[in-house]
Tab-separated table of C-alpha atoms and ligand atoms in Angstrom:
chain	number	residue	atom	x	y	z
A	24	MET	CA	8.074	21.146	-9.866
A	25	GLY	CA	11.859	20.849	-9.744
A	26	ASP	CA	13.320	18.082	-11.825
A	27	ALA	CA	15.880	15.396	-11.173
A	28	THR	CA	18.805	17.767	-11.725
A	29	THR	CA	17.932	20.036	-8.799
A	30	GLY	CA	15.934	17.887	-6.455
A	31	PHE	CA	12.500	18.776	-5.120
A	32	ALA	CA	10.241	18.573	-2.076
A	33	LEU	CA	6.791	17.110	-1.654
A	34	ARG	CA	4.346	18.274	0.973
A	35	GLY	CA	1.314	16.236	1.940
A	36	THR	CA	0.187	13.109	3.780
A	37	PHE	CA	2.583	10.175	3.568
A	38	MET	CA	1.575	6.658	4.651
A	39	HIS	CA	3.985	3.753	5.035
A	40	ALA	CA	4.658	0.568	6.996
A	41	THR	CA	8.215	0.644	8.259
A	42	ARG	CA	7.934	-2.538	10.312
A	43	ARG	CA	5.722	-5.584	10.023
A	44	GLY	CA	2.264	-4.810	11.453
A	45	GLU	CA	2.996	-1.122	12.053
A	46	ILE	CA	1.923	1.803	9.949
A	47	GLU	CA	2.891	5.428	10.211
A	48	ILE	CA	0.773	8.234	8.811
A	49	MET	CA	2.575	11.562	8.482
A	50	GLU	CA	0.159	14.427	7.870
A	51	ASP	CA	1.468	17.667	6.380
A	52	ALA	CA	4.963	16.218	6.153
A	53	VAL	CA	7.680	17.434	3.805
A	54	VAL	CA	9.823	14.880	2.008
A	55	SER	CA	12.923	16.312	0.316
A	56	VAL	CA	14.269	14.345	-2.619
A	57	ASP	CA	17.789	15.069	-3.852
A	58	ALA	CA	19.092	15.231	-7.405
A	59	GLN	CA	19.828	11.492	-7.354
A	60	GLY	CA	16.243	10.619	-6.395
A	61	SER	CA	17.165	9.727	-2.849
A	62	ILE	CA	15.240	10.996	0.192
A	63	GLY	CA	17.374	13.615	1.924
A	64	ALA	CA	15.045	14.516	4.769
A	65	VAL	CA	11.563	13.923	6.158
A	66	HIS	CA	10.137	16.819	8.185
A	67	HIS	CA	7.093	16.563	10.428
A	68	PRO	CA	5.065	19.765	10.864
A	69	ALA	CA	6.131	20.318	14.473
A	70	GLU	CA	9.835	20.360	13.548
A	71	ALA	CA	11.819	23.534	13.043
A	72	GLY	CA	13.151	22.275	9.694
A	73	HIS	CA	9.643	21.929	8.263
A	74	ALA	CA	9.088	25.610	7.481
A	75	THR	CA	12.630	26.035	6.152
A	76	ALA	CA	12.259	23.029	3.839
A	77	VAL	CA	8.934	24.374	2.556
A	78	ASN	CA	10.302	27.862	1.967
A	79	ASP	CA	13.547	26.742	0.343
A	80	ALA	CA	11.788	24.444	-2.085
A	81	ARG	CA	9.103	27.017	-2.810
A	82	GLU	CA	11.693	29.670	-3.650
A	83	ARG	CA	13.336	27.302	-6.096
A	84	GLY	CA	9.979	26.446	-7.672
A	85	ALA	CA	10.600	22.891	-6.501
A	86	LEU	CA	7.759	22.394	-3.999
A	87	HIS	CA	4.842	20.185	-4.896
A	88	GLU	CA	1.893	20.321	-2.503
A	89	PHE	CA	-0.817	17.698	-2.606
A	90	HIS	CA	-4.420	18.522	-1.976
A	91	GLU	CA	-6.937	17.029	0.446
A	92	GLY	CA	-7.812	13.457	-0.397
A	93	GLN	CA	-4.373	12.700	-1.877
A	94	TYR	CA	-1.984	10.315	-0.140
A	95	VAL	CA	1.564	9.263	-0.957
A	96	LEU	CA	2.439	5.595	-0.345
A	97	PRO	CA	5.665	3.727	-1.109
A	98	GLY	CA	5.822	2.132	-4.546
A	99	LEU	CA	4.869	-1.535	-4.662
A	100	VAL	CA	7.357	-4.401	-4.956
A	101	ASP	CA	6.409	-7.428	-7.075
A	102	LEU	CA	8.826	-10.114	-5.902
A	103	HIS	CA	7.771	-12.730	-8.445
A	104	ILE	CA	6.411	-12.283	-11.945
A	105	HIS	CA	6.805	-14.125	-15.253
A	106	ALA	CA	7.015	-11.409	-17.914
A	107	PRO	CA	6.409	-13.703	-20.939
A	108	GLN	CA	3.192	-15.054	-19.407
A	109	TRP	CA	1.514	-11.635	-19.737
A	110	PRO	CA	-0.421	-12.633	-22.908
A	111	GLN	CA	-2.072	-15.523	-21.053
A	112	LEU	CA	-3.213	-13.502	-18.021
A	113	GLY	CA	-6.623	-14.820	-16.964
A	114	LYS	CA	-6.403	-17.967	-19.103
A	115	ALA	CA	-5.878	-21.679	-18.531
A	116	LEU	CA	-6.323	-21.685	-14.775
A	117	HIS	CA	-8.381	-24.897	-14.818
A	118	LEU	CA	-5.270	-27.082	-15.032
A	119	SER	CA	-2.774	-28.412	-12.519
A	120	LEU	CA	0.655	-26.744	-12.393
A	121	HIS	CA	2.308	-29.587	-14.322
A	122	ASP	CA	-0.289	-29.698	-17.115
A	123	TRP	CA	-0.441	-25.891	-17.314
A	124	LEU	CA	3.322	-25.719	-17.803
A	125	LEU	CA	3.360	-28.328	-20.566
A	126	GLN	CA	0.172	-27.412	-22.412
A	127	TYR	CA	0.164	-23.632	-22.205
A	128	THR	CA	3.170	-22.013	-20.618
A	129	PHE	CA	6.173	-23.637	-22.269
A	130	PRO	CA	4.653	-23.231	-25.782
A	131	LEU	CA	3.929	-19.546	-25.048
A	132	GLU	CA	7.398	-18.891	-23.629
A	133	ALA	CA	8.977	-20.589	-26.666
A	134	LYS	CA	7.581	-17.760	-28.832
A	135	PHE	CA	9.964	-15.307	-27.176
A	136	ALA	CA	12.693	-16.563	-29.482
A	137	GLU	CA	11.210	-13.862	-31.693
A	138	ARG	CA	12.504	-10.501	-30.578
A	139	ALA	CA	9.682	-8.362	-31.991
A	140	PHE	CA	7.067	-10.392	-30.133
A	141	ALA	CA	9.070	-10.130	-26.917
A	142	GLU	CA	9.352	-6.345	-27.247
A	143	ARG	CA	5.639	-5.940	-27.845
A	144	VAL	CA	4.675	-8.039	-24.830
A	145	TYR	CA	7.297	-6.628	-22.480
A	146	THR	CA	6.478	-3.016	-23.354
A	147	SER	CA	2.797	-3.566	-22.601
A	148	LEU	CA	3.588	-5.354	-19.335
A	149	VAL	CA	6.016	-2.778	-17.938
A	150	ASP	CA	3.587	0.054	-18.777
A	151	THR	CA	0.767	-1.778	-17.010
A	152	LEU	CA	2.800	-2.561	-13.910
A	153	LEU	CA	3.928	1.050	-13.550
A	154	ALA	CA	0.339	2.232	-13.920
A	155	ASN	CA	-0.560	-0.117	-11.059
A	156	GLY	CA	2.137	1.318	-8.797
A	157	THR	CA	4.691	-1.483	-9.160
A	158	THR	CA	7.988	0.369	-8.904
A	159	THR	CA	10.154	-2.737	-8.414
A	160	ALA	CA	9.597	-6.014	-10.260
A	161	VAL	CA	11.553	-9.261	-10.045
A	162	TYR	CA	11.151	-10.909	-13.416
A	163	PHE	CA	11.471	-14.392	-14.794
A	164	ALA	CA	11.866	-13.925	-18.562
A	165	THR	CA	12.466	-16.934	-20.846
A	166	VAL	CA	15.441	-19.092	-21.810
A	167	HIS	CA	16.263	-16.647	-24.642
A	168	VAL	CA	19.169	-14.364	-23.793
A	169	GLU	CA	18.459	-11.811	-26.520
A	170	SER	CA	14.822	-11.138	-25.645
A	171	THR	CA	15.658	-11.138	-21.927
A	172	MET	CA	18.134	-8.342	-22.674
A	173	ARG	CA	15.273	-6.455	-24.337
A	174	LEU	CA	13.205	-6.770	-21.161
A	175	ALA	CA	16.079	-5.197	-19.223
A	176	ASP	CA	16.317	-2.402	-21.841
A	177	ILE	CA	12.584	-1.699	-21.599
A	178	CYS	CA	12.610	-1.541	-17.783
A	179	LEU	CA	15.540	0.879	-17.865
A	180	ALA	CA	14.016	3.059	-20.592
A	181	LYS	CA	10.708	3.299	-18.729
A	182	GLY	CA	12.437	3.808	-15.388
A	183	GLN	CA	11.187	0.731	-13.576
A	184	ARG	CA	13.465	-0.728	-10.908
A	185	ALA	CA	13.844	-4.344	-11.892
A	186	LEU	CA	15.676	-7.601	-11.448
A	187	VAL	CA	15.664	-9.473	-14.725
A	188	GLY	CA	16.434	-13.177	-15.094
A	189	LYS	CA	17.089	-15.388	-18.079
A	190	VAL	CA	15.302	-18.624	-17.185
A	191	ALA	CA	17.669	-21.597	-16.964
A	192	MET	CA	16.131	-25.036	-17.654
A	193	ASP	CA	17.913	-27.900	-19.388
A	194	ASP	CA	16.436	-31.227	-18.291
A	195	ALA	CA	15.389	-33.029	-21.478
A	196	GLU	CA	12.916	-35.222	-19.589
A	197	GLN	CA	11.030	-32.324	-18.070
A	198	CYS	CA	11.362	-29.592	-20.699
A	199	PRO	CA	10.098	-29.810	-24.288
A	200	ASP	CA	12.498	-30.085	-27.222
A	201	GLY	CA	11.699	-26.636	-28.547
A	202	TYR	CA	12.020	-24.871	-25.244
A	203	ARG	CA	15.058	-25.475	-23.076
A	204	ASP	CA	18.729	-24.623	-22.809
A	205	ALA	CA	20.725	-26.751	-25.238
A	206	SER	CA	22.897	-27.994	-22.354
A	207	ALA	CA	23.824	-27.122	-18.792
A	208	ALA	CA	26.844	-25.248	-20.124
A	209	ALA	CA	24.623	-23.234	-22.488
A	210	GLY	CA	22.308	-22.299	-19.611
A	211	ILE	CA	25.237	-21.146	-17.510
A	212	GLU	CA	26.892	-19.195	-20.332
A	213	GLY	CA	23.606	-17.538	-21.317
A	214	THR	CA	23.111	-16.470	-17.710
A	215	ARG	CA	26.653	-15.147	-17.557
A	216	ASP	CA	26.067	-13.138	-20.762
A	217	LEU	CA	22.884	-11.616	-19.374
A	218	ILE	CA	24.607	-10.612	-16.129
A	219	ALA	CA	27.403	-8.898	-18.034
A	220	TYR	CA	24.961	-7.151	-20.361
A	221	VAL	CA	22.679	-5.775	-17.635
A	222	ARG	CA	25.565	-4.599	-15.493
A	223	ALA	CA	27.029	-2.695	-18.423
A	224	MET	CA	23.841	-1.124	-19.813
A	225	PRO	CA	24.505	2.544	-20.597
A	226	GLY	CA	22.470	4.744	-18.278
A	227	ASN	CA	21.942	2.012	-15.695
A	228	ARG	CA	22.953	4.403	-12.959
A	229	GLY	CA	23.128	2.903	-9.475
A	230	ALA	CA	22.076	-0.469	-10.883
A	231	LEU	CA	18.402	0.450	-11.211
A	232	VAL	CA	18.068	-2.708	-13.313
A	233	ARG	CA	19.931	-5.758	-12.083
A	234	PRO	CA	20.425	-9.298	-13.310
A	235	VAL	CA	19.127	-12.275	-11.337
A	236	ILE	CA	20.248	-15.896	-11.695
A	237	THR	CA	17.071	-17.829	-12.442
A	238	PRO	CA	16.967	-21.634	-12.412
A	239	ARG	CA	13.269	-22.234	-13.154
A	240	PHE	CA	12.894	-24.884	-10.464
A	241	ILE	CA	14.687	-28.086	-9.557
A	242	PRO	CA	12.423	-30.352	-11.688
A	243	SER	CA	13.379	-28.567	-14.926
A	244	CYS	CA	17.139	-28.350	-14.223
A	245	THR	CA	19.856	-30.999	-14.180
A	246	ASP	CA	22.194	-31.184	-11.187
A	247	HIS	CA	24.984	-30.016	-13.489
A	248	LEU	CA	23.113	-26.792	-14.352
A	249	LEU	CA	22.172	-26.104	-10.735
A	250	GLU	CA	25.749	-26.602	-9.559
A	251	GLY	CA	27.089	-24.325	-12.274
A	252	LEU	CA	24.606	-21.588	-11.420
A	253	GLY	CA	25.561	-21.880	-7.749
A	254	VAL	CA	29.201	-21.289	-8.673
A	255	LEU	CA	28.168	-18.354	-10.876
A	256	ALA	CA	26.166	-16.827	-8.004
A	257	GLU	CA	29.223	-16.938	-5.761
A	258	GLU	CA	31.473	-15.569	-8.488
A	259	THR	CA	29.193	-12.685	-9.522
A	260	ALA	CA	27.426	-11.962	-6.189
A	261	CYS	CA	24.256	-11.764	-8.247
A	262	HIS	CA	20.731	-12.141	-6.854
A	263	VAL	CA	19.129	-15.593	-7.293
A	264	GLN	CA	15.481	-16.598	-7.705
A	265	THR	CA	13.680	-19.893	-8.182
A	266	HIS	CA	10.435	-21.706	-7.355
A	267	CYS	CA	10.388	-23.675	-4.125
A	268	SER	CA	8.013	-26.319	-2.729
A	269	GLU	CA	5.091	-24.851	-4.609
A	270	SER	CA	2.633	-27.734	-5.028
A	271	ASP	CA	2.166	-31.313	-3.843
A	272	TRP	CA	3.476	-32.569	-7.192
A	273	GLU	CA	6.525	-30.309	-7.265
A	274	HIS	CA	7.448	-30.828	-3.620
A	275	ALA	CA	7.147	-34.624	-3.949
A	276	PHE	CA	9.113	-34.654	-7.238
A	277	VAL	CA	12.107	-33.026	-5.586
A	278	LEU	CA	11.931	-35.248	-2.481
A	279	ASP	CA	11.893	-38.238	-4.783
A	280	ARG	CA	14.754	-37.058	-7.015
A	281	LEU	CA	17.095	-35.643	-4.392
A	282	GLY	CA	15.922	-37.262	-1.166
A	283	ARG	CA	15.823	-33.721	0.254
A	284	THR	CA	13.417	-30.814	0.352
A	285	ASP	CA	13.606	-28.099	-2.286
A	286	THR	CA	15.100	-25.641	0.194
A	287	ARG	CA	17.829	-28.062	1.268
A	288	GLY	CA	18.566	-28.920	-2.366
A	289	ILE	CA	18.719	-25.259	-3.400
A	290	ALA	CA	21.106	-24.629	-0.482
A	291	ASP	CA	23.305	-27.605	-1.371
A	292	PHE	CA	23.646	-26.331	-4.949
A	293	GLY	CA	24.936	-23.010	-3.581
A	294	LEU	CA	21.805	-21.135	-4.598
A	295	LEU	CA	20.374	-20.260	-1.177
A	296	ARG	CA	22.126	-16.986	-0.426
A	297	PRO	CA	21.317	-13.650	1.201
A	298	ASN	CA	18.478	-12.091	-0.834
A	299	THR	CA	17.749	-15.257	-2.835
A	300	ILE	CA	14.022	-15.118	-3.599
A	301	LEU	CA	12.145	-18.402	-3.205
A	302	ALA	CA	8.743	-18.202	-4.865
A	303	HIS	CA	5.781	-19.799	-3.071
A	304	SER	CA	7.464	-22.120	-0.528
A	305	ASN	CA	4.088	-23.426	0.581
A	306	PHE	CA	5.302	-26.818	1.790
A	307	ILE	CA	8.537	-25.811	3.498
A	308	THR	CA	9.276	-27.575	6.778
A	309	ASP	CA	10.303	-25.984	10.072
A	310	GLU	CA	13.926	-26.886	9.254
A	311	ASP	CA	13.582	-25.261	5.824
A	312	MET	CA	12.301	-22.108	7.519
A	313	GLU	CA	15.287	-22.120	9.879
A	314	LEU	CA	17.653	-22.486	6.952
A	315	ILE	CA	15.984	-19.693	4.959
A	316	GLY	CA	16.063	-17.422	8.019
A	317	GLN	CA	19.715	-18.159	8.825
A	318	THR	CA	20.739	-17.569	5.223
A	319	ARG	CA	18.760	-14.302	5.073
A	320	ALA	CA	17.077	-15.452	1.903
A	321	GLY	CA	13.497	-14.325	1.255
A	322	ILE	CA	10.147	-15.711	0.174
A	323	ALA	CA	7.830	-14.341	-2.524
A	324	HIS	CA	4.345	-15.052	-1.237
A	325	CYS	CA	1.968	-15.347	-4.196
A	326	PRO	CA	-1.449	-15.692	-2.574
A	327	LEU	CA	-3.622	-15.571	-5.688
A	328	SER	CA	-1.548	-17.988	-7.739
A	329	ASN	CA	-1.332	-20.328	-4.767
A	330	LEU	CA	-5.107	-20.734	-4.727
A	331	TYR	CA	-4.896	-22.243	-8.221
A	332	PHE	CA	-1.657	-24.184	-8.308
A	333	SER	CA	-0.452	-24.863	-4.820
A	334	ASN	CA	-2.966	-27.162	-3.140
A	335	ALA	CA	-2.518	-25.264	0.142
A	336	VAL	CA	-2.254	-21.847	1.757
A	337	PHE	CA	1.258	-20.648	2.588
A	338	PRO	CA	1.719	-20.466	6.400
A	339	LEU	CA	2.609	-16.790	6.235
A	340	ARG	CA	2.308	-15.967	9.937
A	341	SER	CA	4.492	-18.906	10.985
A	342	ALA	CA	7.167	-17.812	8.540
A	343	LEU	CA	6.937	-14.158	9.623
A	344	ASP	CA	7.134	-15.184	13.288
A	345	LYS	CA	10.390	-16.998	12.495
A	346	GLY	CA	11.785	-13.697	11.195
A	347	ILE	CA	11.938	-14.698	7.527
A	348	SER	CA	11.988	-11.901	4.934
A	349	ILE	CA	8.794	-12.028	2.887
A	350	GLY	CA	7.191	-9.929	0.183
A	351	LEU	CA	4.371	-10.386	-2.318
A	352	GLY	CA	4.368	-11.632	-5.896
A	353	THR	CA	1.687	-11.538	-8.560
A	354	ASP	CA	3.158	-14.690	-10.168
A	355	ILE	CA	1.634	-13.654	-13.476
A	356	SER	CA	0.095	-15.685	-15.045
A	357	GLY	CA	-0.384	-18.282	-12.298
A	358	GLY	CA	-2.001	-15.280	-10.626
A	359	ALA	CA	-4.487	-13.519	-12.887
A	360	SER	CA	-3.914	-9.939	-11.694
A	361	PRO	CA	-1.048	-7.521	-12.390
A	362	SER	CA	-1.788	-5.611	-9.197
A	363	ILE	CA	0.167	-5.984	-5.975
A	364	LEU	CA	-2.672	-4.203	-4.136
A	365	ASP	CA	-4.921	-7.037	-5.334
A	366	ASN	CA	-2.402	-9.445	-3.902
A	367	CYS	CA	-2.498	-7.602	-0.555
A	368	ARG	CA	-6.217	-8.406	-0.474
A	369	HIS	CA	-5.642	-12.011	-1.458
A	370	ALA	CA	-2.927	-12.376	1.189
A	371	ILE	CA	-5.343	-11.162	3.859
A	372	THR	CA	-8.170	-13.385	2.600
A	373	ALA	CA	-5.979	-16.479	2.292
A	374	SER	CA	-4.648	-15.956	5.812
A	375	ARG	CA	-8.185	-15.738	7.163
A	376	ALA	CA	-9.147	-18.934	5.308
A	377	LEU	CA	-6.131	-20.700	6.811
A	378	GLU	CA	-6.993	-19.485	10.317
A	379	ASP	CA	-10.678	-20.456	10.207
A	380	GLY	CA	-10.396	-23.411	7.806
A	381	VAL	CA	-12.605	-23.929	4.799
A	382	ASP	CA	-14.550	-27.183	5.139
A	383	PRO	CA	-17.878	-26.533	6.888
A	384	ALA	CA	-18.297	-30.273	7.437
A	385	LEU	CA	-15.527	-30.121	10.029
A	386	ASP	CA	-16.010	-28.857	13.588
A	387	ALA	CA	-14.918	-25.249	13.997
A	388	ALA	CA	-12.239	-26.346	16.446
A	389	ARG	CA	-10.640	-28.670	13.885
A	390	ARG	CA	-11.266	-26.616	10.790
A	391	GLY	CA	-8.358	-24.203	10.669
A	392	ARG	CA	-4.917	-23.293	11.888
A	393	PRO	CA	-5.115	-20.798	14.781
A	394	ALA	CA	-3.188	-17.505	14.716
A	395	SER	CA	-2.718	-17.428	10.949
A	396	ARG	CA	-4.353	-14.151	10.007
A	397	ILE	CA	-2.665	-10.975	8.884
A	398	ASP	CA	-4.293	-7.549	8.582
A	399	PHE	CA	-3.961	-4.629	6.149
A	400	ARG	CA	-0.967	-3.229	8.027
A	401	THR	CA	1.075	-6.362	7.470
A	402	ALA	CA	-0.218	-6.580	3.892
A	403	LEU	CA	1.086	-3.075	3.147
A	404	TRP	CA	4.404	-3.887	4.774
A	405	LEU	CA	4.769	-7.079	2.699
A	406	ALA	CA	3.972	-5.136	-0.488
A	407	THR	CA	6.565	-2.433	0.201
A	408	ALA	CA	9.276	-2.592	2.881
A	409	GLY	CA	8.994	-6.387	3.294
A	410	GLY	CA	9.696	-6.998	-0.380
A	411	ALA	CA	12.439	-4.373	-0.423
A	412	ASP	CA	14.145	-5.963	2.598
A	413	ALA	CA	13.982	-9.409	0.985
A	414	LEU	CA	15.914	-7.964	-1.964
A	415	GLY	CA	18.229	-5.824	0.155
A	416	LEU	CA	17.184	-2.670	-1.729
A	417	PRO	CA	16.841	0.782	-0.110
A	418	VAL	CA	13.165	1.394	-0.942
A	419	GLY	CA	9.753	0.809	0.603
A	420	ARG	CA	9.899	3.489	3.299
A	421	PHE	CA	9.922	7.274	3.491
A	422	GLU	CA	13.165	7.589	5.371
A	423	PRO	CA	16.363	9.543	4.688
A	424	GLY	CA	18.714	7.406	2.626
A	425	CYS	CA	15.919	5.491	0.882
A	426	ASP	CA	15.290	6.088	-2.797
A	427	PHE	CA	12.030	7.894	-3.481
A	428	ASP	CA	9.908	5.166	-5.106
A	429	ALA	CA	6.300	6.106	-4.472
A	430	MET	CA	2.728	6.385	-5.691
A	431	LEU	CA	0.142	9.093	-5.270
A	432	VAL	CA	-3.366	7.824	-4.489
A	433	ASP	CA	-6.297	10.172	-4.984
A	434	THR	CA	-9.345	9.146	-2.973
A	435	ARG	CA	-11.652	11.656	-4.644
A	436	ARG	CA	-11.686	10.408	-8.205
A	437	ALA	CA	-15.180	10.412	-9.653
A	438	GLY	CA	-16.320	6.907	-10.536
A	439	SER	CA	-13.907	5.144	-8.189
A	440	ASN	CA	-14.736	2.146	-6.015
A	441	LEU	CA	-12.661	3.790	-3.300
A	442	MET	CA	-15.115	5.659	-1.050
A	443	VAL	CA	-13.845	7.854	1.752
A	444	TRP	CA	-16.244	9.603	4.117
A	445	GLU	CA	-14.125	12.332	5.584
A	446	ASP	CA	-16.424	12.946	8.555
A	447	ALA	CA	-16.381	9.253	9.502
A	448	ASP	CA	-13.005	7.882	8.387
A	449	CYS	CA	-9.832	8.509	10.382
A	450	PRO	CA	-6.480	8.467	8.500
A	451	GLU	CA	-5.955	4.806	9.421
A	452	ASP	CA	-9.408	3.935	8.029
A	453	ILE	CA	-8.478	5.734	4.823
A	454	LEU	CA	-5.284	3.709	4.481
A	455	GLN	CA	-7.224	0.506	5.101
A	456	LYS	CA	-9.727	1.515	2.429
A	457	ILE	CA	-6.887	2.227	-0.011
A	458	ILE	CA	-5.440	-1.227	0.594
A	459	TYR	CA	-8.847	-2.845	0.057
A	460	ASN	CA	-10.211	-0.844	-2.847
A	461	ALA	CA	-7.771	1.442	-4.639
A	462	GLY	CA	-7.615	0.577	-8.321
A	463	ARG	CA	-5.223	1.438	-11.120
A	464	ASP	CA	-6.931	4.744	-11.956
A	465	ASP	CA	-6.831	5.919	-8.342
A	466	ILE	CA	-3.026	5.789	-8.586
A	467	ARG	CA	-2.472	9.166	-10.238
A	468	ARG	CA	1.325	9.412	-10.309
A	469	VAL	CA	4.196	6.977	-9.786
A	470	TRP	CA	7.854	7.786	-9.097
A	471	VAL	CA	10.966	5.640	-9.216
A	472	ARG	CA	14.095	7.229	-7.755
A	473	GLY	CA	12.384	10.594	-7.909
A	474	ARG	CA	11.527	10.302	-11.616
A	475	VAL	CA	7.855	10.365	-12.628
A	476	VAL	CA	7.352	7.085	-14.492
A	477	ASN	CA	3.564	7.127	-14.787
A	478	GLU	CA	1.003	9.893	-14.686
A	479	LYS	CA	-2.712	9.817	-15.457
B	20	LIG	N1	7.075	-23.639	-11.497
B	20	LIG	C1	7.896	-23.716	-12.558
B	20	LIG	N2	7.576	-22.802	-13.493
B	20	LIG	C2	6.528	-22.142	-13.019
B	20	LIG	C3	5.744	-21.070	-13.532
B	20	LIG	O1	5.950	-20.557	-14.630
B	20	LIG	N3	4.736	-20.640	-12.736
B	20	LIG	C4	4.490	-21.185	-11.515
B	20	LIG	N4	3.501	-20.709	-10.778
B	20	LIG	N5	5.197	-22.196	-11.029
B	20	LIG	C5	6.201	-22.662	-11.767
B	21	LIG	FE1	6.109	-18.479	-10.722
């Protein structure tokens, strides 16, 4: 197959969700990828250009043809993940958010002062995410600037598209002595240093890895820090991420401290901007939704984590119907899976629970919230184009001008849970089955900007 210096073409079945709720399945299509890893053309079999594209690439030895049972999907976007929490995946989920932060998470994150430990954990995490098809990840790291720089280095070296944030948190009442920024000024300067470092990384062509301004959440930050980060966001035009109205405790804490909702507070500090990613946002009001929509900020829906820490199911359909940009997040380790496909399933399940309700002691008519469900089409869109749109990045679709970030799913792997019956399953059934049951080992190859970043 041709390499990144010449460009190449792929021929096979491509499946994507270009708009919410709509999928497109392109059988025997040819996708041409240029030397920069960007999609130059997509040819359907009926088009005149199809045969020419096949022949040209074949002559150059740059045509890769997939066999029956193989499908190419866009790479997955994880809009919200805590890289340092990787060692505690699947642990400590019996606690409330507040107790979990104090007893487990802050002590674990404090260990990332040690660079060697950070490198070991971050290397393992990035490898695992790529193997699961996550081609873009939006990371919270820790307060430590040095080890956060190493996370950016590792993403770039392994070819993962990433937004990397040094966590800012300075409130002495809410953050432990051993784990916080020494002052608001230190949090702002550390963030500024990280932004400069990531933007200047050698080899960071086309800003594959980007910095993101990352106040942990309002409860752990002083007003001074939040204001300073808002000014820095304006000055650097950097992405921003934070947690928003996640749980009853967190939502009430902010109302009590600021007399405003999280969203309003984040906006007033200058942190609600186009492509700001608000994690969770379970308790946002209608006015908050309006504000998020008008600002063109986005929400990272973390359906698995929410079942443990959030005390409620995010009203996904209401937010989508208001036109808000939304993608999915694993929220490792609040969520105990590194897989965005898993989170597609949890998003569907949570939406069904919200629609029907969960307490059998209540009458069916009073049990749930009507019109809340999503299906696998919307789940795929959230996991790919939805997340990409929230970030303003040109990925998530097989369209000319988009970067080729993709994964190859093989539905014929012996020993897989993914069962396709070719005489009974239409292409749409096969896509649905992939969303419900494809696992890490069914994802045979992963590309970011045309570069193979994982192969099994
Ligand atoms: N709110 C503040 N920090 C965190 C975190 O690490 N995980 C989750 N789920 N919520 C948070
Ligand atoms: Fe989180």
